XYZ file of C-alpha atoms in Angstrom:
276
model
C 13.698 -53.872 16.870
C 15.178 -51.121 19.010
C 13.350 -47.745 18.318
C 15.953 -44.988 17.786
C 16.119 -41.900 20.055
C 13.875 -38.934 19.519
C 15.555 -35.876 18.358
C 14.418 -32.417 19.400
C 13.467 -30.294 16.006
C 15.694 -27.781 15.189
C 15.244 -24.023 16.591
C 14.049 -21.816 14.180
C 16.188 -19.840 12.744
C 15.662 -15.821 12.655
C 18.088 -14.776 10.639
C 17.325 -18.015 7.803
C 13.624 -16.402 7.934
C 14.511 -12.574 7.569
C 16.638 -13.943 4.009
C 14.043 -16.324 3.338
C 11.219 -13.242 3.413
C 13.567 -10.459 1.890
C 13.943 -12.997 -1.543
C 9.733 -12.959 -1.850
C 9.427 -9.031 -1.055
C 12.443 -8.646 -3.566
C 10.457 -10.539 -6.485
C 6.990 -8.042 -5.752
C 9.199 -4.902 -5.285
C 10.837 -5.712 -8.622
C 7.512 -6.328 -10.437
C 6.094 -3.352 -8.960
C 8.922 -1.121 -9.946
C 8.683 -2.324 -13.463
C 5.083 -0.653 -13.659
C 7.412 2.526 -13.413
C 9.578 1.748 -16.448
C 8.101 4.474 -18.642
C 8.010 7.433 -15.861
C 11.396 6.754 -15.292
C 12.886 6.400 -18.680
C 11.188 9.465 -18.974
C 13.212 11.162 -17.198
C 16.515 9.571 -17.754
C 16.554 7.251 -14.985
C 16.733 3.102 -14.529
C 16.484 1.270 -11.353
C 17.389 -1.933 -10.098
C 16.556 -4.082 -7.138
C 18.282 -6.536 -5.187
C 18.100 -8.318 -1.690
C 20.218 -10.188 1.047
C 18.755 -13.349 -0.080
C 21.093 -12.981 -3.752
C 23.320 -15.928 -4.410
C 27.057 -14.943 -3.956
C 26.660 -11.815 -2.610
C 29.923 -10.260 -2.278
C 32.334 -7.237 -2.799
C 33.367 -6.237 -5.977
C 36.562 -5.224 -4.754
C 38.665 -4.049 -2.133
C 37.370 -0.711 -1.408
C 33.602 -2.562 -0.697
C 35.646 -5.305 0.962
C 37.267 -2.607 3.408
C 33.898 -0.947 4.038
C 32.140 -4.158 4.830
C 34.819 -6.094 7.168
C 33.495 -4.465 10.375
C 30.106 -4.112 9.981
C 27.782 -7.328 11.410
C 26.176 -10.057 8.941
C 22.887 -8.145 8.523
C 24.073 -4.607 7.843
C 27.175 -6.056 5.446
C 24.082 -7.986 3.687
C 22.326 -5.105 3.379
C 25.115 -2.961 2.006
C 26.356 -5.599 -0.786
C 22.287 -5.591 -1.629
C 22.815 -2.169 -2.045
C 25.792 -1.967 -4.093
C 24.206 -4.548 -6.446
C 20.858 -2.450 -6.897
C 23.493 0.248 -8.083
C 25.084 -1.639 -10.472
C 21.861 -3.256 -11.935
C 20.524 0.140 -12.241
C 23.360 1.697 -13.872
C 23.023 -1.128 -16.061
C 19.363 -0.133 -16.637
C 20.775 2.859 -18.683
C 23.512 1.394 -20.337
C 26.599 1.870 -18.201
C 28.600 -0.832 -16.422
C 30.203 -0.323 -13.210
C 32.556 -2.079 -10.651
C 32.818 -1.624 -6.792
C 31.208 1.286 -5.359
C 33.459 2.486 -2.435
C 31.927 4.758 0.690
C 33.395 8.689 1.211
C 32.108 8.742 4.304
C 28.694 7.484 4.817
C 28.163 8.058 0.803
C 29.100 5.879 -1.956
C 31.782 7.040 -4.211
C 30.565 6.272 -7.623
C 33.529 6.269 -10.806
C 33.426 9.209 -12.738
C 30.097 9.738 -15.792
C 28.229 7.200 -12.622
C 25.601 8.736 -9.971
C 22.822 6.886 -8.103
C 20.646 6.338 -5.195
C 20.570 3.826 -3.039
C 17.616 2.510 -0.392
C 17.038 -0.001 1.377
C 14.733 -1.698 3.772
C 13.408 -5.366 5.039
C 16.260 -6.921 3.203
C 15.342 -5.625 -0.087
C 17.697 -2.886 -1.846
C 16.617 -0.313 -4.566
C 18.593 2.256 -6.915
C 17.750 4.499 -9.201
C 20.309 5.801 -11.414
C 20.954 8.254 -13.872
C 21.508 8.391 -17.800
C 24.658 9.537 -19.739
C 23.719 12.981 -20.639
C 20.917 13.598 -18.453
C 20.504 15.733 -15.172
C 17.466 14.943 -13.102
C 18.029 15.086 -9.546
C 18.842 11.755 -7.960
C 16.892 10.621 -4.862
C 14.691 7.496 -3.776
C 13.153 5.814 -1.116
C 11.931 2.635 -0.100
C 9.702 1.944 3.001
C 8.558 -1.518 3.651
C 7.513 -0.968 7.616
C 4.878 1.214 7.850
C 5.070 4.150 10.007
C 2.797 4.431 13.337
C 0.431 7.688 12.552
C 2.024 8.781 15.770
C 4.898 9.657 13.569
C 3.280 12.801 11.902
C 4.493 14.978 14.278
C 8.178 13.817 13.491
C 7.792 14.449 9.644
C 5.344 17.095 8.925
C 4.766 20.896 10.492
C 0.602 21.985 11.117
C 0.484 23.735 7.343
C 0.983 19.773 6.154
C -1.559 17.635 8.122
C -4.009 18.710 4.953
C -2.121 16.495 2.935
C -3.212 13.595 5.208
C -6.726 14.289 4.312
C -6.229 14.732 0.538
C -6.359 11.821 -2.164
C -3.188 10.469 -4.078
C -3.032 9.655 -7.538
C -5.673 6.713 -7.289
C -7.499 7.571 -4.751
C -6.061 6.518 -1.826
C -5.255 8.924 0.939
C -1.573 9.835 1.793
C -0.255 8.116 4.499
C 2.764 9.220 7.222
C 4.657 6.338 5.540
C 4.232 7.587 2.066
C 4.905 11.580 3.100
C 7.915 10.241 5.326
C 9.189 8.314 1.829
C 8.796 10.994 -0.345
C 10.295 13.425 1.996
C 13.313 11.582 2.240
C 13.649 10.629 -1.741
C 13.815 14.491 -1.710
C 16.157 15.216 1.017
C 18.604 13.268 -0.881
C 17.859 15.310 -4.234
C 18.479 18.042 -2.582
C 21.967 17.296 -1.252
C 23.181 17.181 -4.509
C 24.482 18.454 -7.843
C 25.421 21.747 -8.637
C 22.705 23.320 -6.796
C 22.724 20.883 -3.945
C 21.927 22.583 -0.080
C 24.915 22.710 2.590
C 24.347 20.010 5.405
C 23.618 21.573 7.804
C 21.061 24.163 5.958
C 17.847 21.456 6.586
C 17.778 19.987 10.296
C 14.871 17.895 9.912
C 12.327 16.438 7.106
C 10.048 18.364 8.724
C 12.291 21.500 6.975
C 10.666 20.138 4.037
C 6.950 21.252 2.981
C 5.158 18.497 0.670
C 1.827 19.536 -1.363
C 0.041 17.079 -3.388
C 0.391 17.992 -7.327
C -0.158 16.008 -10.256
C 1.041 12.589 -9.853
C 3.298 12.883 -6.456
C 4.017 15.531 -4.790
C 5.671 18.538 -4.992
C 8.470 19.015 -2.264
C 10.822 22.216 -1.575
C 13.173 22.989 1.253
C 11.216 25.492 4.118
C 13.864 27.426 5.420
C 16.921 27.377 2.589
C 17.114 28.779 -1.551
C 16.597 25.506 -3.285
C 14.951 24.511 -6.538
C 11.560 22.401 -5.328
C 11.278 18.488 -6.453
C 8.344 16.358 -8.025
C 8.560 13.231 -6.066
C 6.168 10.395 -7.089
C 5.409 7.967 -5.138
C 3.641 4.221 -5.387
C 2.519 1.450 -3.407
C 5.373 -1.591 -2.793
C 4.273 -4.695 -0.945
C 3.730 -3.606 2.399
C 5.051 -0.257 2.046
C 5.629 2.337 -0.306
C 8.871 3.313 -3.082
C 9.428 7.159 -4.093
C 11.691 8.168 -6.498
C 12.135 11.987 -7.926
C 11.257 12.237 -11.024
C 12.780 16.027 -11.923
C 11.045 19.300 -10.761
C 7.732 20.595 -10.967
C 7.535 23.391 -14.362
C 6.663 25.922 -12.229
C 5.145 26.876 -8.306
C 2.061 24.556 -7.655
C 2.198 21.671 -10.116
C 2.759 20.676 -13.726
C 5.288 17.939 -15.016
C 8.501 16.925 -13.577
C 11.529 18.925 -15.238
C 14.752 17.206 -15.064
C 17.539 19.098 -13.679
C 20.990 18.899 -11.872
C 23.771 15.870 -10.914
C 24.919 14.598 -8.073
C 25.338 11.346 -5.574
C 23.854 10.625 -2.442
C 22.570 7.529 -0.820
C 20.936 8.578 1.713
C 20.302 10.784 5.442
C 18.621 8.636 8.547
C 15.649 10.060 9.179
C 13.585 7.399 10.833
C 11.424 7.562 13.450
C 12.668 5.532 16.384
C 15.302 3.996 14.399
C 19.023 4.278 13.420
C 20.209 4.947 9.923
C 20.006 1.993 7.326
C 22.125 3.553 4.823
């Protein structure tokens, strides 16, 4: 009997792993955001979460088509993630919605519709805002943890403190979590009524972030701007924040909802491009 040739196993396959990974952090990020359910409802919000690993992931129309057709597979992944997280978040709070178009680098929501958008590892978040409600929109989510090296590029000498002080739980704050938070807040800040000018913030290290209550409390350094409670939890490897309204007055207290708006999100990484 003649013995048939050997075959050579496949190569692996980089990309097939990077989906294959994103689907399992997608299933923990969604569990772990459901812990937040009754902070956010709180304060008018729902989220949703979604990954590059979703079946059928597609445009839901020609103005996410258009946006999409020159970007490569990984980023247009990422993006329809996105979108999706929006939609399933608006869902969250009882509003439907159909493609979400880019202005820009921003997504253009339909009128009554506002949410934000992250996204990182393959997995995308969104946190999105009630009918009738006005708490500042802005979340973050980082699932590769940020060298300590990186305090310099996120926080001024008044904020290394906060390295050394507890969060809610016990565990000390990390340059991941500060970097997170900080950005969930940039993006509040950039919108609504009483949203800052680009331009009027240069950095996130413009920002000044002091432990309070259950997050932190995080106002603009060098511009006029309302401060933001920003909480913050652990996600798989990394961390999620999401602003949760502002502080009732100067040093801590609970989150106050307050003002409208859209943003997705600035690019802020260390070492690294946007991902918006």
């Amino acid at each position: 009997m003649t013995r048939p040739p050997a075959t050579s196993p496949a190569p692996p396959d980089p990309a097939g792993h990077r989906v294959a990974a994103a689907a399992g952090l997608g299933l923990l990020i969604a569990a772990r955001l459901r812990d937040l359910h009754t902070e956010l409802e709180a304060s008018g919000l729902g989220q949703g979460v979604a990954c590059v690993a979703e079946p059928h992931l597609s445009p839901a129309g020609p103005g996410e088509a258009s946006a999409v057709a020159s970007m490569p597979p990984r980023r247009r992944l990422e993006f329809l993630a996105g979108r999706l997280a929006a939609r399933r978040a608006l869902r969250a709070v009882g509003l439907d919605c159909g493609e979400i178009p880019r202005a820009g680098r921003l997504p253009q929501f339909p009128p009554g519709r506002a949410a934000s958008i992250s996204h990182s590892a393959g997995v995308a978040v969104a946190v999105a805002r009630a009918p009738g409600r006005d708490t500042p929109l802005g979340c973050d989510l980082e699932l590769r943890p940020l060298p300590a090296g990186a305090a310099r590029l996120v926080l001024r000498e008044d904020e290394e403190e906060v390295l050394r002080a507890a969060r809610p739980g016990g565990a000390p704050w990390s340059v991941t979590a500060l970097f997170s938070a900080k950005e969930a807040a940039w993006k509040a800040l950039h919108t609504g009524q009483e949203a800052l000018r680009r331009g009027e913030l240069r950095s996130l290290r413009d920002l000044r972030a002091r432990p309070c209550p259950d997050g932190l409390r995080v106002e603009a350094r060098t511009a006029a701007a309302p401060a933001v409670h920003v909480h913050v939890i652990t996600a798989g490897p990394g961390v999620f924040s999401t602003v949760l309204g502002r502080p009732a007055h100067r040093g801590d207290g609970p989150a106050v909802p307050a003002e409208r708006g859209r943003l997705e999100g600035p690019a802020h990484r260390p070492g690294g491009a946007a991902s918006r």
